[in-house]
Structure formats: structure tokens, C-alpha cells
mmCIF file of C-alpha atoms in Angstrom:
data_model
loop_
_atom_site.group_PDB
_atom_site.id
_atom_site.type_symbol
_atom_site.label_atom_id
_atom_site.label_comp_id
_atom_site.label_asym_id
_atom_site.label_seq_id
_atom_site.Cartn_x
_atom_site.Cartn_y
_atom_site.Cartn_z
ATOM 1 C CA MET W 41 -5.306 -81.101 -71.086
ATOM 2 C CA PRO W 42 -9.014 -81.009 -71.961
ATOM 3 C CA PHE W 43 -9.367 -77.829 -69.916
ATOM 4 C CA CYS W 44 -6.531 -76.091 -71.787
ATOM 5 C CA LEU W 45 -7.815 -77.283 -75.157
ATOM 6 C CA GLY W 46 -11.289 -76.105 -74.207
ATOM 7 C CA MET W 47 -9.841 -72.662 -73.555
ATOM 8 C CA THR W 48 -8.598 -72.518 -77.144
ATOM 9 C CA SER W 49 -11.827 -73.736 -78.731
ATOM 10 C CA THR W 50 -14.232 -71.502 -80.605
ATOM 11 C CA SER W 51 -17.448 -72.923 -79.128
ATOM 12 C CA LYS W 52 -18.728 -74.900 -76.141
ATOM 13 C CA VAL W 53 -19.410 -77.983 -78.282
ATOM 14 C CA LYS W 54 -15.939 -77.883 -79.823
ATOM 15 C CA GLY W 55 -14.431 -77.498 -76.363
ATOM 16 C CA ALA W 56 -16.220 -80.622 -75.144
ATOM 17 C CA VAL W 57 -15.349 -82.623 -78.271
ATOM 18 C CA VAL W 58 -11.702 -81.555 -78.363
ATOM 19 C CA GLY W 59 -11.269 -82.246 -74.642
ATOM 20 C CA THR W 60 -12.743 -85.721 -74.956
ATOM 21 C CA THR W 61 -10.781 -86.570 -78.081
ATOM 22 C CA ALA W 62 -7.536 -85.451 -76.459
ATOM 23 C CA LEU W 63 -8.131 -87.641 -73.410
ATOM 24 C CA LEU W 64 -8.959 -90.679 -75.527
ATOM 25 C CA ILE W 65 -5.858 -90.242 -77.692
ATOM 26 C CA THR W 66 -3.721 -89.731 -74.596
ATOM 27 C CA VAL W 67 -5.036 -92.896 -72.940
ATOM 28 C CA VAL W 68 -4.419 -95.014 -76.025
ATOM 29 C CA LEU W 69 -0.900 -93.631 -76.467
ATOM 30 C CA TYR W 70 -0.091 -94.003 -72.773
ATOM 31 C CA TYR W 71 -1.116 -97.645 -72.547
ATOM 32 C CA SER W 72 0.435 -98.472 -75.928
ATOM 33 C CA THR W 73 3.729 -97.035 -74.679
ATOM 34 C CA LYS W 74 3.463 -99.009 -71.444
ATOM 35 C CA ALA W 75 2.766 -102.159 -73.482
ATOM 36 C CA ALA W 76 5.794 -101.505 -75.694
ATOM 37 C CA GLN W 77 7.926 -101.130 -72.546
ATOM 38 C CA GLY W 78 6.767 -104.544 -71.316
ATOM 39 C CA ASP W 79 4.418 -103.500 -68.529
ATOM 40 C CA PHE W 80 1.701 -105.990 -69.428
ATOM 41 C CA ARG W 81 3.945 -109.065 -69.479
ATOM 42 C CA THR W 82 2.926 -111.890 -67.197
ATOM 43 C CA VAL W 83 3.965 -115.468 -66.513
ATOM 44 C CA ASP W 84 1.769 -118.461 -67.248
ATOM 45 C CA LEU W 85 1.814 -120.276 -63.901
ATOM 46 C CA SER W 86 0.239 -123.394 -65.380
ATOM 47 C CA ASP W 87 3.218 -123.794 -67.721
ATOM 48 C CA THR W 88 6.364 -125.202 -66.062
ATOM 49 C CA SER W 89 8.655 -123.300 -68.441
ATOM 50 C CA ALA W 90 7.567 -120.007 -66.832
ATOM 51 C CA ARG W 91 7.253 -118.346 -70.218
ATOM 52 C CA GLU W 92 6.166 -114.728 -70.305
ATOM 53 C CA PHE W 93 3.323 -113.568 -72.486
ATOM 54 C CA PHE W 94 1.453 -110.369 -73.176
ATOM 55 C CA SER W 95 -1.646 -110.017 -70.999
ATOM 56 C CA TRP W 96 -4.229 -108.647 -73.428
ATOM 57 C CA GLY W 97 -6.900 -108.780 -70.725
ATOM 58 C CA GLU W 98 -4.968 -106.546 -68.345
ATOM 59 C CA PHE W 99 -4.019 -104.154 -71.164
ATOM 60 C CA ALA W 100 -7.573 -103.923 -72.502
ATOM 61 C CA SER W 101 -9.194 -103.554 -69.090
ATOM 62 C CA MET W 102 -6.896 -100.698 -68.049
ATOM 63 C CA ALA W 103 -7.200 -98.908 -71.397
ATOM 64 C CA LEU W 104 -10.981 -99.353 -71.463
ATOM 65 C CA TYR W 105 -11.381 -98.135 -67.890
ATOM 66 C CA TRP W 106 -9.463 -94.923 -68.585
ATOM 67 C CA CYS W 107 -11.127 -94.425 -71.978
ATOM 68 C CA LEU W 108 -14.478 -94.521 -70.200
ATOM 69 C CA ALA W 109 -13.142 -92.027 -67.663
ATOM 70 C CA GLY W 110 -12.062 -89.827 -70.581
ATOM 71 C CA LEU W 111 -15.512 -90.067 -72.144
ATOM 72 C CA ILE W 112 -17.077 -89.016 -68.854
ATOM 73 C CA LEU W 113 -14.587 -86.316 -67.802
ATOM 74 C CA GLY W 114 -13.560 -84.929 -71.214
ATOM 75 C CA PRO W 115 -16.749 -83.031 -72.044
ATOM 76 C CA PRO W 116 -17.133 -81.202 -68.712
ATOM 77 C CA PHE W 117 -13.447 -80.281 -68.509
ATOM 78 C CA GLY W 118 -13.354 -79.127 -72.145
ATOM 79 C CA LEU W 119 -16.498 -77.099 -71.568
ATOM 80 C CA ALA W 120 -15.081 -75.692 -68.329
ATOM 81 C CA GLY W 121 -11.993 -74.529 -70.210
ATOM 82 C CA ARG W 122 -14.158 -72.737 -72.736
ATOM 83 C CA MET W 123 -16.278 -71.169 -69.974
ATOM 84 C CA ALA W 124 -13.141 -70.061 -68.080
ATOM 85 C CA ARG W 125 -12.086 -68.029 -71.067
ATOM 86 C CA GLN W 126 -15.342 -66.662 -72.432
ATOM 87 C CA GLY W 127 -18.151 -67.646 -70.118
ATOM 88 C CA ALA W 128 -20.539 -65.217 -68.483
ATOM 89 C CA ILE W 129 -19.421 -66.453 -65.062
ATOM 90 C CA ARG W 130 -15.701 -67.135 -65.536
ATOM 91 C CA LEU W 131 -14.234 -67.235 -62.017
ATOM 92 C CA PRO W 132 -15.567 -70.646 -60.847
ATOM 93 C CA PHE W 133 -14.259 -72.236 -64.035
ATOM 94 C CA GLN W 134 -10.915 -70.462 -63.763
ATOM 95 C CA LEU W 135 -10.542 -71.766 -60.210
ATOM 96 C CA LEU W 136 -11.210 -75.376 -61.229
ATOM 97 C CA VAL W 137 -7.626 -76.422 -62.044
ATOM 98 C CA PRO W 138 -5.835 -74.764 -59.101
ATOM 99 C CA VAL W 139 -8.484 -76.020 -56.645
ATOM 100 C CA ILE W 140 -8.151 -79.599 -57.946
ATOM 101 C CA ALA W 141 -4.340 -79.338 -57.791
ATOM 102 C CA LEU W 142 -4.554 -77.999 -54.241
ATOM 103 C CA ALA W 143 -6.956 -80.736 -53.113
ATOM 104 C CA GLU W 144 -4.864 -83.535 -54.620
ATOM 105 C CA THR W 145 -1.646 -82.143 -53.200
ATOM 106 C CA MET W 146 -3.173 -81.775 -49.741
ATOM 107 C CA MET W 147 -4.335 -85.398 -49.836
ATOM 108 C CA ARG W 148 -0.928 -86.598 -51.023
ATOM 109 C CA LEU W 149 0.892 -84.615 -48.349
ATOM 110 C CA HIS W 150 -1.460 -85.932 -45.678
ATOM 111 C CA VAL W 151 -1.289 -89.593 -46.739
ATOM 112 C CA GLU W 152 2.003 -90.165 -48.563
ATOM 113 C CA ALA W 153 4.475 -87.518 -47.361
ATOM 114 C CA SER W 154 6.059 -89.751 -44.735
ATOM 115 C CA THR W 155 6.726 -92.541 -47.259
ATOM 116 C CA VAL W 156 8.420 -90.608 -50.086
ATOM 117 C CA SER W 157 11.697 -88.759 -50.545
ATOM 118 C CA SER W 158 12.115 -85.089 -49.722
ATOM 119 C CA PRO W 159 12.303 -83.902 -53.391
ATOM 120 C CA VAL W 160 8.827 -85.353 -53.937
ATOM 121 C CA VAL W 161 7.497 -83.614 -50.825
ATOM 122 C CA TRP W 162 9.187 -80.383 -51.959
ATOM 123 C CA ALA W 163 7.460 -80.685 -55.359
ATOM 124 C CA TRP W 164 4.070 -81.215 -53.684
ATOM 125 C CA GLU W 165 4.689 -78.254 -51.379
ATOM 126 C CA SER W 166 5.542 -76.150 -54.443
ATOM 127 C CA VAL W 167 2.335 -77.203 -56.168
ATOM 128 C CA ARG W 168 0.369 -76.369 -53.032
ATOM 129 C CA ALA W 169 1.940 -72.915 -52.737
ATOM 130 C CA THR W 170 1.470 -72.212 -56.451
ATOM 131 C CA SER W 171 -2.159 -73.336 -56.312
ATOM 132 C CA ILE W 172 -2.897 -71.087 -53.350
ATOM 133 C CA ALA W 173 -1.168 -68.152 -55.063
ATOM 134 C CA LEU W 174 -3.183 -68.736 -58.260
ATOM 135 C CA ILE W 175 -6.451 -68.950 -56.351
ATOM 136 C CA VAL W 176 -5.718 -65.670 -54.550
ATOM 137 C CA LEU W 177 -4.591 -64.030 -57.812
ATOM 138 C CA LEU W 178 -7.656 -65.158 -59.776
ATOM 139 C CA ILE W 179 -10.031 -63.992 -57.041
ATOM 140 C CA GLY W 180 -8.156 -60.691 -56.794
ATOM 141 C CA VAL W 181 -8.299 -60.105 -60.553
ATOM 142 C CA ALA W 182 -12.026 -60.920 -60.622
ATOM 143 C CA ALA W 183 -12.682 -58.530 -57.732
ATOM 144 C CA TRP W 184 -10.605 -55.817 -59.426
ATOM 145 C CA GLU W 185 -12.491 -56.249 -62.721
ATOM 146 C CA LYS W 186 -15.826 -56.107 -60.908
ATOM 147 C CA ALA W 187 -14.785 -52.976 -59.023
ATOM 148 C CA GLN W 188 -13.581 -51.342 -62.245
ATOM 149 C CA SER W 189 -16.814 -52.141 -64.064
ATOM 150 C CA SER W 190 -18.947 -50.669 -61.278
ATOM 151 C CA PHE W 191 -17.363 -47.214 -61.574
ATOM 152 C CA PRO W 192 -18.554 -45.030 -64.478
ATOM 153 C CA ARG W 193 -15.785 -43.997 -66.833
ATOM 154 C CA ALA W 194 -15.085 -40.332 -67.417
ATOM 155 C CA THR W 195 -15.327 -39.259 -71.043
#
């Protein structure tokens, strides 16, 4: 999300700010939704009635952890999105998302494929194939553009 928002921004600073803001809002909304669904309910083991209560500590620690991750990762990913669209050296930034998707999918297939259902494995295989195709396409387009710019145009 910060990468895509960075691509739409009008400057590097705006890309970093918009990417970070989007991650922070997403984290707060995600954990608020989980809280509303009852994910942070726990039982007081010292009470014999086994009453459930909301665990503010667990909620706050998870939200804070991911907000800090958003503060750290938002600016570089927002900036990378901006650089992928209008940077002087665009290709490495354009490759960022498909390379990350490929790496994560490869790790998941290596570690978790034997423990999940076949539709999940099929989805990961699809992501892997799509990532590889995008990487090849982006490199091919960059090479084509470079080759086209090296030939003088006839007027």
C-alpha cells in the first residue's frame, strides 16, 4: 500500500508521508476490527468465575509493535513507489514488490506447503509464477527502453 500510494504522489517527501500515514491508519483499523470481533478477550485465571475481559495490554502491544513497523517501513516504501514511477533509476524500485512477493512465496512454499490445503499452495504457486513473469517483463521493458534510447531517431 505505501508503495502504490508513493507511486501516485507528487514528490518524494509526500510519497514517504503518505506511505507512512497509510500504514499507521491500516494498523489502527486492523487491530480495532480484531478487538471488535473479540480477538483480545482473555480469561482471568485468578478469578474462579472464569470471566472474560478485554486484554488492553495485548491489544496495545500488538498495535504499537506494528505502528512502529509502519513508521520504519512506510517512508522507504512510499519513497520507493515514487522512485519507481519517476526516479532516475526506476528498475530496481519497480522490481521491489515482485521480488518481495517471490521471496515470501518461496519461503512459504518451502516451509508451510506440506501443512496447508492445496488451494493455498495453488495460490502461492500463482503468486510465484506471476512474480517471475513481472520480473522478466519489467527487465525486458527496461532493456527495450534502453535499446530504443541508444539509437538516434530519424527526422
